[in-house]
PDB file of C-alpha atoms in Angstrom:
ATOM      1  CA  UNK Y   1       0.158   0.375   0.169  1.00 86.00           C
ATOM      2  CA  UNK Y   2       1.672   2.845  -0.582  1.00 92.00           C
ATOM      3  CA  UNK Y   3       1.310   6.104   1.688  1.00 95.00           C
ATOM      4  CA  UNK Y   4       2.363   9.689   1.683  1.00 96.00           C
ATOM      5  CA  UNK Y   5       3.900  11.808   4.308  1.00 96.00           C
ATOM      6  CA  UNK Y   6       4.139  15.321   4.919  1.00 97.00           C
ATOM      7  CA  UNK Y   7       3.983  17.729   6.492  1.00 97.00           C
ATOM      8  CA  UNK Y   8       0.955  18.836   8.677  1.00 98.00           C
ATOM      9  CA  UNK Y   9      -0.941  22.310   7.681  1.00 98.00           C
ATOM     10  CA  UNK Y  10      -3.599  24.308  10.035  1.00 98.00           C
ATOM     11  CA  UNK Y  11      -6.196  23.271   7.922  1.00 98.00           C
ATOM     12  CA  UNK Y  12      -5.419  19.348   8.787  1.00 98.00           C
ATOM     13  CA  UNK Y  13      -6.183  19.815  12.542  1.00 98.00           C
ATOM     14  CA  UNK Y  14      -8.945  18.942  12.608  1.00 98.00           C
ATOM     15  CA  UNK Y  15      -8.108  15.078  11.210  1.00 98.00           C
ATOM     16  CA  UNK Y  16      -5.139  16.016  13.849  1.00 98.00           C
ATOM     17  CA  UNK Y  17      -7.038  16.010  16.144  1.00 98.00           C
ATOM     18  CA  UNK Y  18      -9.741  12.742  15.942  1.00 97.00           C
ATOM     19  CA  UNK Y  19      -6.736  10.969  15.699  1.00 98.00           C
ATOM     20  CA  UNK Y  20      -5.491  12.175  19.082  1.00 97.00           C
ATOM     21  CA  UNK Y  21      -9.016  10.909  20.618  1.00 96.00           C
ATOM     22  CA  UNK Y  22      -9.087   7.890  18.428  1.00 94.00           C
ATOM     23  CA  UNK Y  23      -5.296   7.373  20.293  1.00 86.00           C
ATOM     24  CA  UNK Y  24      -7.262   8.502  23.342  1.00 88.00           C
ATOM     25  CA  UNK Y  25     -10.262   5.950  23.315  1.00 87.00           C
ATOM     26  CA  UNK Y  26      -7.866   3.274  22.511  1.00 78.00           C
ATOM     27  CA  UNK Y  27      -6.097   3.981  25.848  1.00 75.00           C
ATOM     28  CA  UNK Y  28      -9.605   4.253  27.475  1.00 78.00           C
ATOM     29  CA  UNK Y  29      -8.713   8.076  28.473  1.00 82.00           C
ATOM     30  CA  UNK Y  30     -11.180  10.350  26.369  1.00 87.00           C
ATOM     31  CA  UNK Y  31     -12.284  12.178  28.910  1.00 91.00           C
ATOM     32  CA  UNK Y  32      -8.436  13.443  30.048  1.00 91.00           C
ATOM     33  CA  UNK Y  33      -7.816  15.294  26.133  1.00 95.00           C
ATOM     34  CA  UNK Y  34      -9.273  18.763  27.097  1.00 95.00           C
ATOM     35  CA  UNK Y  35      -7.842  20.779  23.906  1.00 96.00           C
ATOM     36  CA  UNK Y  36      -9.592  20.419  20.212  1.00 96.00           C
ATOM     37  CA  UNK Y  37      -8.818  21.141  16.543  1.00 98.00           C
ATOM     38  CA  UNK Y  38      -8.896  24.908  17.564  1.00 98.00           C
ATOM     39  CA  UNK Y  39      -5.471  25.278  19.706  1.00 98.00           C
ATOM     40  CA  UNK Y  40      -3.564  22.430  17.479  1.00 98.00           C
ATOM     41  CA  UNK Y  41      -3.843  25.725  14.920  1.00 98.00           C
ATOM     42  CA  UNK Y  42      -3.580  27.956  17.219  1.00 98.00           C
ATOM     43  CA  UNK Y  43       0.180  26.347  19.173  1.00 97.00           C
ATOM     44  CA  UNK Y  44       1.334  24.894  15.972  1.00 97.00           C
ATOM     45  CA  UNK Y  45       1.335  27.422  13.375  1.00 97.00           C
ATOM     46  CA  UNK Y  46       2.196  30.769  15.357  1.00 94.00           C
ATOM     47  CA  UNK Y  47       5.047  32.790  14.903  1.00 91.00           C
ATOM     48  CA  UNK Y  48       7.293  30.539  17.758  1.00 91.00           C
ATOM     49  CA  UNK Y  49       5.291  26.984  17.386  1.00 96.00           C
ATOM     50  CA  UNK Y  50       5.280  25.069  20.645  1.00 97.00           C
ATOM     51  CA  UNK Y  51       4.590  21.856  18.276  1.00 98.00           C
ATOM     52  CA  UNK Y  52       5.575  20.252  14.232  1.00 98.00           C
ATOM     53  CA  UNK Y  53       3.552  18.025  13.105  1.00 98.00           C
ATOM     54  CA  UNK Y  54       3.738  14.950  10.142  1.00 98.00           C
ATOM     55  CA  UNK Y  55       1.262  13.068   8.694  1.00 98.00           C
ATOM     56  CA  UNK Y  56       0.239   9.976   6.963  1.00 97.00           C
ATOM     57  CA  UNK Y  57      -2.135   9.629   4.002  1.00 97.00           C
ATOM     58  CA  UNK Y  58      -2.690   7.412   1.890  1.00 97.00           C
ATOM     59  CA  UNK Y  59      -4.656   6.945  -0.990  1.00 95.00           C
ATOM     60  CA  UNK Y  60      -8.998   7.161  -1.893  1.00 94.00           C
ATOM     61  CA  UNK Y  61      -8.655   3.529  -3.381  1.00 95.00           C
ATOM     62  CA  UNK Y  62      -6.934   2.647  -0.017  1.00 95.00           C
ATOM     63  CA  UNK Y  63      -8.692   5.215   2.362  1.00 96.00           C
ATOM     64  CA  UNK Y  64      -9.903   3.974   5.872  1.00 95.00           C
ATOM     65  CA  UNK Y  65     -13.811   2.464   6.938  1.00 93.00           C
ATOM     66  CA  UNK Y  66     -14.881   5.324   7.617  1.00 93.00           C
ATOM     67  CA  UNK Y  67     -14.070   6.832   4.924  1.00 94.00           C
ATOM     68  CA  UNK Y  68     -11.008   8.793   6.530  1.00 96.00           C
ATOM     69  CA  UNK Y  69      -7.578   8.661   3.840  1.00 97.00           C
ATOM     70  CA  UNK Y  70      -5.416  10.545   6.802  1.00 98.00           C
ATOM     71  CA  UNK Y  71      -4.343   7.637   8.570  1.00 98.00           C
ATOM     72  CA  UNK Y  72      -0.937   8.676  11.261  1.00 98.00           C
ATOM     73  CA  UNK Y  73       0.885  11.771  12.251  1.00 98.00           C
ATOM     74  CA  UNK Y  74       3.183  12.622  14.736  1.00 97.00           C
ATOM     75  CA  UNK Y  75       3.700  15.827  16.791  1.00 98.00           C
ATOM     76  CA  UNK Y  76       7.019  16.410  17.475  1.00 97.00           C
ATOM     77  CA  UNK Y  77       8.697  19.595  19.099  1.00 97.00           C
ATOM     78  CA  UNK Y  78      12.476  20.970  19.676  1.00 97.00           C
ATOM     79  CA  UNK Y  79      13.885  21.009  22.532  1.00 97.00           C
ATOM     80  CA  UNK Y  80      17.561  21.154  24.750  1.00 97.00           C
ATOM     81  CA  UNK Y  81      20.193  19.800  26.223  1.00 96.00           C
ATOM     82  CA  UNK Y  82      22.821  22.300  28.097  1.00 97.00           C
ATOM     83  CA  UNK Y  83      25.621  19.411  27.339  1.00 95.00           C
ATOM     84  CA  UNK Y  84      24.815  18.474  23.550  1.00 95.00           C
ATOM     85  CA  UNK Y  85      22.810  21.570  22.278  1.00 96.00           C
ATOM     86  CA  UNK Y  86      19.197  20.785  20.314  1.00 97.00           C
ATOM     87  CA  UNK Y  87      17.608  17.694  20.514  1.00 96.00           C
ATOM     88  CA  UNK Y  88      14.071  16.306  19.046  1.00 95.00           C
ATOM     89  CA  UNK Y  89      11.296  15.264  21.176  1.00 96.00           C
ATOM     90  CA  UNK Y  90       8.377  12.803  19.461  1.00 96.00           C
ATOM     91  CA  UNK Y  91       5.616  13.597  21.949  1.00 95.00           C
ATOM     92  CA  UNK Y  92       2.936  11.193  20.305  1.00 93.00           C
ATOM     93  CA  UNK Y  93       3.459   8.559  17.084  1.00 93.00           C
ATOM     94  CA  UNK Y  94       0.010   7.119  16.378  1.00 94.00           C
ATOM     95  CA  UNK Y  95      -1.140   4.520  13.805  1.00 96.00           C
ATOM     96  CA  UNK Y  96      -4.888   3.625  12.596  1.00 96.00           C
ATOM     97  CA  UNK Y  97      -4.920   0.296  13.919  1.00 94.00           C
ATOM     98  CA  UNK Y  98      -6.254  -0.645  10.202  1.00 95.00           C
ATOM     99  CA  UNK Y  99      -3.509   0.059   8.712  1.00 96.00           C
ATOM    100  CA  UNK Y 100      -0.363  -1.225  11.192  1.00 93.00           C
ATOM    101  CA  UNK Y 101       2.300  -3.463  10.135  1.00 91.00           C
ATOM    102  CA  UNK Y 102       3.325  -1.907   6.579  1.00 94.00           C
ATOM    103  CA  UNK Y 103       5.480   0.486   7.542  1.00 92.00           C
ATOM    104  CA  UNK Y 104       3.468   3.847   8.090  1.00 95.00           C
ATOM    105  CA  UNK Y 105       4.654   4.347  11.675  1.00 92.00           C
ATOM    106  CA  UNK Y 106       8.625   3.460  11.030  1.00 92.00           C
ATOM    107  CA  UNK Y 107       8.325   6.259   8.089  1.00 94.00           C
ATOM    108  CA  UNK Y 108       7.191   8.345  10.654  1.00 95.00           C
ATOM    109  CA  UNK Y 109       9.336   7.704  13.336  1.00 94.00           C
ATOM    110  CA  UNK Y 110      12.760   7.833  10.575  1.00 94.00           C
ATOM    111  CA  UNK Y 111      10.724  11.084   8.998  1.00 94.00           C
ATOM    112  CA  UNK Y 112      11.103  12.798  12.660  1.00 95.00           C
ATOM    113  CA  UNK Y 113      14.506  11.804  12.822  1.00 94.00           C
ATOM    114  CA  UNK Y 114      15.583  13.498   9.758  1.00 93.00           C
ATOM    115  CA  UNK Y 115      13.910  16.576  10.199  1.00 93.00           C
ATOM    116  CA  UNK Y 116      15.778  16.804  13.634  1.00 94.00           C
ATOM    117  CA  UNK Y 117      19.254  16.208  12.343  1.00 92.00           C
ATOM    118  CA  UNK Y 118      18.649  18.586   9.202  1.00 93.00           C
ATOM    119  CA  UNK Y 119      17.914  21.222  12.340  1.00 95.00           C
ATOM    120  CA  UNK Y 120      21.123  20.082  13.808  1.00 95.00           C
ATOM    121  CA  UNK Y 121      19.541  17.941  16.952  1.00 95.00           C
ATOM    122  CA  UNK Y 122      21.739  15.637  18.457  1.00 95.00           C
ATOM    123  CA  UNK Y 123      19.232  13.310  20.225  1.00 94.00           C
ATOM    124  CA  UNK Y 124      15.752  12.542  19.593  1.00 95.00           C
ATOM    125  CA  UNK Y 125      14.417  11.501  23.053  1.00 95.00           C
ATOM    126  CA  UNK Y 126      10.674  10.221  24.065  1.00 95.00           C
ATOM    127  CA  UNK Y 127       8.513   8.685  26.826  1.00 93.00           C
ATOM    128  CA  UNK Y 128       6.664   5.441  26.687  1.00 90.00           C
ATOM    129  CA  UNK Y 129       4.477   3.601  29.676  1.00 88.00           C
ATOM    130  CA  UNK Y 130       6.121   0.976  31.470  1.00 91.00           C
ATOM    131  CA  UNK Y 131       3.391  -1.960  30.464  1.00 88.00           C
ATOM    132  CA  UNK Y 132       3.757  -1.291  26.311  1.00 87.00           C
ATOM    133  CA  UNK Y 133       6.235  -3.880  25.906  1.00 91.00           C
ATOM    134  CA  UNK Y 134       5.940  -4.057  22.056  1.00 87.00           C
ATOM    135  CA  UNK Y 135       6.537   0.044  21.725  1.00 88.00           C
ATOM    136  CA  UNK Y 136       9.268  -0.783  24.387  1.00 92.00           C
ATOM    137  CA  UNK Y 137      10.897  -3.368  21.812  1.00 92.00           C
ATOM    138  CA  UNK Y 138      10.464  -1.509  18.904  1.00 88.00           C
ATOM    139  CA  UNK Y 139      12.702   1.496  20.135  1.00 92.00           C
ATOM    140  CA  UNK Y 140      14.405  -0.778  22.075  1.00 92.00           C
ATOM    141  CA  UNK Y 141      15.603  -3.054  18.785  1.00 90.00           C
ATOM    142  CA  UNK Y 142      16.533   0.461  16.786  1.00 90.00           C
ATOM    143  CA  UNK Y 143      19.152   1.363  19.445  1.00 91.00           C
ATOM    144  CA  UNK Y 144      17.651   3.138  21.839  1.00 93.00           C
ATOM    145  CA  UNK Y 145      18.389   3.568  25.287  1.00 93.00           C
ATOM    146  CA  UNK Y 146      16.182   3.743  28.361  1.00 94.00           C
ATOM    147  CA  UNK Y 147      17.805   6.504  30.177  1.00 94.00           C
ATOM    148  CA  UNK Y 148      14.745   5.094  33.048  1.00 94.00           C
ATOM    149  CA  UNK Y 149      16.110   1.719  33.567  1.00 94.00           C
ATOM    150  CA  UNK Y 150      19.359   2.701  32.892  1.00 94.00           C
ATOM    151  CA  UNK Y 151      20.120   5.467  34.224  1.00 92.00           C
ATOM    152  CA  UNK Y 152      17.950   5.483  37.043  1.00 92.00           C
ATOM    153  CA  UNK Y 153      15.905   9.099  35.690  1.00 92.00           C
ATOM    154  CA  UNK Y 154      12.726   9.831  36.291  1.00 92.00           C
ATOM    155  CA  UNK Y 155       9.647  12.003  34.646  1.00 90.00           C
ATOM    156  CA  UNK Y 156       8.277  14.660  37.354  1.00 90.00           C
ATOM    157  CA  UNK Y 157       5.230  17.249  36.618  1.00 91.00           C
ATOM    158  CA  UNK Y 158       3.354  19.944  38.469  1.00 91.00           C
ATOM    159  CA  UNK Y 159      -0.208  21.164  36.947  1.00 91.00           C
ATOM    160  CA  UNK Y 160      -3.557  22.313  38.512  1.00 90.00           C
ATOM    161  CA  UNK Y 161      -3.369  24.151  42.250  1.00 91.00           C
ATOM    162  CA  UNK Y 162       0.386  22.895  42.583  1.00 90.00           C
ATOM    163  CA  UNK Y 163       1.600  24.996  39.428  1.00 91.00           C
ATOM    164  CA  UNK Y 164       0.054  27.647  40.435  1.00 90.00           C
ATOM    165  CA  UNK Y 165       1.067  27.403  43.788  1.00 90.00           C
ATOM    166  CA  UNK Y 166       4.534  27.678  42.163  1.00 89.00           C
ATOM    167  CA  UNK Y 167       3.547  30.576  40.328  1.00 89.00           C
ATOM    168  CA  UNK Y 168       2.773  32.835  43.392  1.00 89.00           C
ATOM    169  CA  UNK Y 169       5.976  32.058  44.709  1.00 84.00           C
ATOM    170  CA  UNK Y 170       7.681  33.910  42.333  1.00 86.00           C
ATOM    171  CA  UNK Y 171       9.457  36.779  43.408  1.00 82.00           C
ATOM    172  CA  UNK Y 172       7.959  39.947  42.460  1.00 79.00           C
ATOM    173  CA  UNK Y 173      10.348  42.581  40.119  1.00 70.00           C
TER     174      UNK Y 173
ATOM    175  CA  UNK U   1      30.845  15.160  34.246  1.00 75.00           C
ATOM    176  CA  UNK U   2      32.814  17.528  33.053  1.00 82.00           C
ATOM    177  CA  UNK U   3      33.821  15.680  30.018  1.00 88.00           C
ATOM    178  CA  UNK U   4      29.580  14.773  28.853  1.00 88.00           C
ATOM    179  CA  UNK U   5      29.091  18.285  27.845  1.00 94.00           C
ATOM    180  CA  UNK U   6      30.516  19.260  24.566  1.00 95.00           C
ATOM    181  CA  UNK U   7      28.938  23.026  23.693  1.00 96.00           C
ATOM    182  CA  UNK U   8      29.901  26.050  25.032  1.00 96.00           C
ATOM    183  CA  UNK U   9      28.550  30.042  25.192  1.00 97.00           C
ATOM    184  CA  UNK U  10      28.259  29.837  21.418  1.00 97.00           C
ATOM    185  CA  UNK U  11      25.746  27.227  20.981  1.00 96.00           C
ATOM    186  CA  UNK U  12      23.954  29.035  23.488  1.00 97.00           C
ATOM    187  CA  UNK U  13      24.140  32.019  22.299  1.00 97.00           C
ATOM    188  CA  UNK U  14      23.030  31.004  18.852  1.00 97.00           C
ATOM    189  CA  UNK U  15      20.324  28.442  19.657  1.00 97.00           C
ATOM    190  CA  UNK U  16      18.514  30.768  22.463  1.00 97.00           C
ATOM    191  CA  UNK U  17      18.714  34.133  20.430  1.00 97.00           C
ATOM    192  CA  UNK U  18      17.438  33.091  17.230  1.00 94.00           C
ATOM    193  CA  UNK U  19      14.108  33.442  15.109  1.00 91.00           C
ATOM    194  CA  UNK U  20      12.302  30.550  16.746  1.00 91.00           C
ATOM    195  CA  UNK U  21      14.739  30.287  19.795  1.00 95.00           C
ATOM    196  CA  UNK U  22      15.516  26.170  21.366  1.00 96.00           C
ATOM    197  CA  UNK U  23      15.477  27.409  24.933  1.00 97.00           C
ATOM    198  CA  UNK U  24      14.763  30.555  27.323  1.00 98.00           C
ATOM    199  CA  UNK U  25      16.706  31.213  30.348  1.00 98.00           C
ATOM    200  CA  UNK U  26      16.868  33.437  33.951  1.00 97.00           C
ATOM    201  CA  UNK U  27      20.006  33.846  36.032  1.00 98.00           C
ATOM    202  CA  UNK U  28      19.997  34.826  39.213  1.00 97.00           C
ATOM    203  CA  UNK U  29      22.672  37.664  40.136  1.00 97.00           C
ATOM    204  CA  UNK U  30      23.919  39.410  43.363  1.00 96.00           C
ATOM    205  CA  UNK U  31      25.388  42.468  44.586  1.00 96.00           C
ATOM    206  CA  UNK U  32      28.668  43.508  44.227  1.00 95.00           C
ATOM    207  CA  UNK U  33      29.703  42.897  47.787  1.00 95.00           C
ATOM    208  CA  UNK U  34      27.804  39.967  47.772  1.00 95.00           C
ATOM    209  CA  UNK U  35      30.208  38.574  44.569  1.00 95.00           C
ATOM    210  CA  UNK U  36      31.490  34.737  44.941  1.00 95.00           C
ATOM    211  CA  UNK U  37      34.863  34.478  46.267  1.00 93.00           C
ATOM    212  CA  UNK U  38      36.071  33.867  43.233  1.00 93.00           C
ATOM    213  CA  UNK U  39      34.569  37.003  42.153  1.00 94.00           C
ATOM    214  CA  UNK U  40      31.432  35.833  40.471  1.00 96.00           C
ATOM    215  CA  UNK U  41      28.138  38.463  40.459  1.00 97.00           C
ATOM    216  CA  UNK U  42      25.784  35.131  38.503  1.00 97.00           C
ATOM    217  CA  UNK U  43      25.216  33.069  40.843  1.00 97.00           C
ATOM    218  CA  UNK U  44      22.593  31.021  39.516  1.00 98.00           C
ATOM    219  CA  UNK U  45      19.984  30.045  36.232  1.00 98.00           C
ATOM    220  CA  UNK U  46      17.050  27.866  34.948  1.00 97.00           C
ATOM    221  CA  UNK U  47      16.903  26.843  31.192  1.00 98.00           C
ATOM    222  CA  UNK U  48      13.536  25.989  30.253  1.00 97.00           C
ATOM    223  CA  UNK U  49      11.572  25.715  26.921  1.00 97.00           C
ATOM    224  CA  UNK U  50       8.430  25.513  25.736  1.00 97.00           C
ATOM    225  CA  UNK U  51       6.923  21.339  24.960  1.00 97.00           C
ATOM    226  CA  UNK U  52       3.192  20.074  23.671  1.00 97.00           C
ATOM    227  CA  UNK U  53       1.057  17.477  25.659  1.00 96.00           C
ATOM    228  CA  UNK U  54      -1.892  16.838  22.993  1.00 97.00           C
ATOM    229  CA  UNK U  55      -4.430  16.415  26.002  1.00 96.00           C
ATOM    230  CA  UNK U  56      -3.647  19.221  27.896  1.00 96.00           C
ATOM    231  CA  UNK U  57      -2.035  21.830  25.562  1.00 97.00           C
ATOM    232  CA  UNK U  58       1.002  24.182  26.302  1.00 97.00           C
ATOM    233  CA  UNK U  59       3.831  23.039  28.529  1.00 96.00           C
ATOM    234  CA  UNK U  60       6.945  23.969  30.430  1.00 95.00           C
ATOM    235  CA  UNK U  61       9.728  22.180  30.855  1.00 96.00           C
ATOM    236  CA  UNK U  62      12.568  23.057  33.310  1.00 96.00           C
ATOM    237  CA  UNK U  63      15.645  21.529  31.799  1.00 96.00           C
ATOM    238  CA  UNK U  64      18.077  22.665  34.374  1.00 95.00           C
ATOM    239  CA  UNK U  65      18.047  24.291  37.540  1.00 94.00           C
ATOM    240  CA  UNK U  66      21.526  25.364  39.266  1.00 95.00           C
ATOM    241  CA  UNK U  67      22.571  27.881  42.413  1.00 95.00           C
ATOM    242  CA  UNK U  68      26.389  27.811  43.452  1.00 96.00           C
ATOM    243  CA  UNK U  69      26.752  26.074  46.849  1.00 94.00           C
ATOM    244  CA  UNK U  70      28.101  29.272  48.666  1.00 95.00           C
ATOM    245  CA  UNK U  71      24.553  30.515  47.925  1.00 96.00           C
ATOM    246  CA  UNK U  72      22.437  28.015  48.389  1.00 93.00           C
ATOM    247  CA  UNK U  73      19.602  28.201  51.308  1.00 91.00           C
ATOM    248  CA  UNK U  74      18.856  31.537  50.540  1.00 94.00           C
ATOM    249  CA  UNK U  75      15.317  31.212  48.432  1.00 92.00           C
ATOM    250  CA  UNK U  76      17.853  31.302  44.598  1.00 94.00           C
ATOM    251  CA  UNK U  77      16.648  27.882  44.154  1.00 92.00           C
ATOM    252  CA  UNK U  78      12.719  28.180  44.578  1.00 91.00           C
ATOM    253  CA  UNK U  79      12.593  31.659  43.360  1.00 93.00           C
ATOM    254  CA  UNK U  80      14.218  30.087  40.013  1.00 95.00           C
ATOM    255  CA  UNK U  81      11.294  28.062  39.999  1.00 94.00           C
ATOM    256  CA  UNK U  82       8.709  30.019  40.673  1.00 93.00           C
ATOM    257  CA  UNK U  83       9.596  32.698  38.360  1.00 94.00           C
ATOM    258  CA  UNK U  84       9.931  29.540  35.422  1.00 95.00           C
ATOM    259  CA  UNK U  85       6.510  28.902  36.533  1.00 94.00           C
ATOM    260  CA  UNK U  86       5.235  32.431  36.108  1.00 93.00           C
ATOM    261  CA  UNK U  87       6.437  32.661  32.813  1.00 94.00           C
ATOM    262  CA  UNK U  88       4.586  29.437  32.136  1.00 94.00           C
ATOM    263  CA  UNK U  89       1.452  30.747  33.122  1.00 92.00           C
ATOM    264  CA  UNK U  90       2.033  33.707  31.506  1.00 93.00           C
ATOM    265  CA  UNK U  91       2.324  31.848  28.296  1.00 95.00           C
ATOM    266  CA  UNK U  92      -1.071  29.929  29.268  1.00 95.00           C
ATOM    267  CA  UNK U  93       1.065  26.324  29.693  1.00 95.00           C
ATOM    268  CA  UNK U  94      -0.937  23.870  31.718  1.00 95.00           C
ATOM    269  CA  UNK U  95       2.079  22.073  33.204  1.00 94.00           C
ATOM    270  CA  UNK U  96       5.761  22.470  34.024  1.00 95.00           C
ATOM    271  CA  UNK U  97       7.710  19.375  33.815  1.00 95.00           C
ATOM    272  CA  UNK U  98      11.192  17.872  34.249  1.00 95.00           C
ATOM    273  CA  UNK U  99      13.474  15.063  35.296  1.00 95.00           C
ATOM    274  CA  UNK U 100      15.382  13.490  38.255  1.00 94.00           C
ATOM    275  CA  UNK U 101      17.960  10.764  39.442  1.00 93.00           C
ATOM    276  CA  UNK U 102      16.282   8.361  40.869  1.00 94.00           C
ATOM    277  CA  UNK U 103      18.948   8.799  43.840  1.00 94.00           C
ATOM    278  CA  UNK U 104      19.163  12.700  43.597  1.00 93.00           C
ATOM    279  CA  UNK U 105      16.632  12.225  46.978  1.00 94.00           C
ATOM    280  CA  UNK U 106      16.832  16.243  48.009  1.00 89.00           C
ATOM    281  CA  UNK U 107      15.961  17.258  45.198  1.00 90.00           C
ATOM    282  CA  UNK U 108      12.486  14.539  44.835  1.00 93.00           C
ATOM    283  CA  UNK U 109      11.731  15.292  47.958  1.00 92.00           C
ATOM    284  CA  UNK U 110      12.244  19.212  47.470  1.00 88.00           C
ATOM    285  CA  UNK U 111       9.979  18.595  44.469  1.00 92.00           C
ATOM    286  CA  UNK U 112       7.451  16.180  46.141  1.00 92.00           C
ATOM    287  CA  UNK U 113       7.237  19.001  48.672  1.00 90.00           C
ATOM    288  CA  UNK U 114       6.034  21.574  46.482  1.00 90.00           C
ATOM    289  CA  UNK U 115       3.034  18.514  44.836  1.00 92.00           C
ATOM    290  CA  UNK U 116       4.765  17.602  41.609  1.00 93.00           C
ATOM    291  CA  UNK U 117       3.784  14.230  40.346  1.00 93.00           C
ATOM    292  CA  UNK U 118       6.605  11.426  39.675  1.00 94.00           C
ATOM    293  CA  UNK U 119       5.507  10.441  37.184  1.00 93.00           C
ATOM    294  CA  UNK U 120       7.842   7.359  36.666  1.00 94.00           C
ATOM    295  CA  UNK U 121       6.412   5.864  39.849  1.00 94.00           C
ATOM    296  CA  UNK U 122       3.320   6.569  39.496  1.00 93.00           C
ATOM    297  CA  UNK U 123       2.489   5.941  35.928  1.00 89.00           C
ATOM    298  CA  UNK U 124       5.106   3.889  34.859  1.00 90.00           C
ATOM    299  CA  UNK U 125       6.748   6.452  32.148  1.00 91.00           C
ATOM    300  CA  UNK U 126       9.992   5.509  31.350  1.00 90.00           C
ATOM    301  CA  UNK U 127      12.167   7.962  29.026  1.00 90.00           C
ATOM    302  CA  UNK U 128      13.512   6.990  26.014  1.00 91.00           C
ATOM    303  CA  UNK U 129      16.731   8.246  23.965  1.00 91.00           C
ATOM    304  CA  UNK U 130      18.630   7.549  20.495  1.00 91.00           C
ATOM    305  CA  UNK U 131      21.513   9.452  19.652  1.00 90.00           C
ATOM    306  CA  UNK U 132      24.990   8.406  17.919  1.00 90.00           C
ATOM    307  CA  UNK U 133      24.582   6.346  15.160  1.00 91.00           C
ATOM    308  CA  UNK U 134      20.870   5.126  16.367  1.00 90.00           C
ATOM    309  CA  UNK U 135      19.664   8.409  15.441  1.00 91.00           C
ATOM    310  CA  UNK U 136      21.843   8.601  12.363  1.00 90.00           C
ATOM    311  CA  UNK U 137      20.122   5.009  11.397  1.00 90.00           C
ATOM    312  CA  UNK U 138      16.989   5.999  12.404  1.00 88.00           C
ATOM    313  CA  UNK U 139      16.921   9.038   9.867  1.00 89.00           C
ATOM    314  CA  UNK U 140      18.476   6.771   6.557  1.00 89.00           C
ATOM    315  CA  UNK U 141      15.302   4.996   6.917  1.00 84.00           C
ATOM    316  CA  UNK U 142      13.133   7.886   6.054  1.00 86.00           C
ATOM    317  CA  UNK U 143      10.930   7.417   3.551  1.00 83.00           C
ATOM    318  CA  UNK U 144      12.624   9.342   0.534  1.00 79.00           C
ATOM    319  CA  UNK U 145       9.821  12.026  -1.523  1.00 69.00           C
TER     320      UNK U 145
END
């Protein structure tokens, strides 16, 4: 099956949002999705975008049961290491179940790495859940280092009231 | 791990002050009369950048938080952390995230006391990296247009 990978445009955000929700429904966490295509349009296509996105499309004759020709996406952004410099972080990688096993996921991952290298990034990083053995094995087979297992890194988050409290403690100018 | 640091001020100048900067940075300064033994008045920094959650939107990631040992215990670290949170909120971020090493108990306790959630312990998140030849291999596997 032929597929095409390209940079997302603002007009693609409704379809990307549809796929974000599909992934959340699959993970039984659709109530966790708080943003819609409007935030994606605003945040991905402003002066200093918060992310970039690649989408995967198939031809009309190969479209999904529901009629979609956009069948996958990879959303990523640039980060920084004070020791190594520019890096790229892969936030989401998703291919509709019906279209898996055809190289689309690998293609998207490779394309993100290529985009990163064009920007002189020296690292590609991502996070994966402990129980997600297929994904962990996939990345390990491609040479990824699990920094949590190997170096003891823990990922920490502040949100909601705790984030507000931190901000309120900032010294006043 | 000083042999691990591969970039210098030149990369920082290029990457932090270009059209689409890769990071922002706050610095902490003291008055001349309080300067460090070596003569420095710049005694700490917090380097951060904006990230994105497809479920929650804009987030801020704190990459480095450092205060010279001689100046710790005076609220500078807390002040820098709070300022990053404040900058994030100004940009409508809903999360502040960072990473900390398992053995770094003082830092882990500090963040936990301020309400941080350890996503690795609580949700099983693992942080994954590709670099060097493995990154090159991935890029070479990208479909050609």
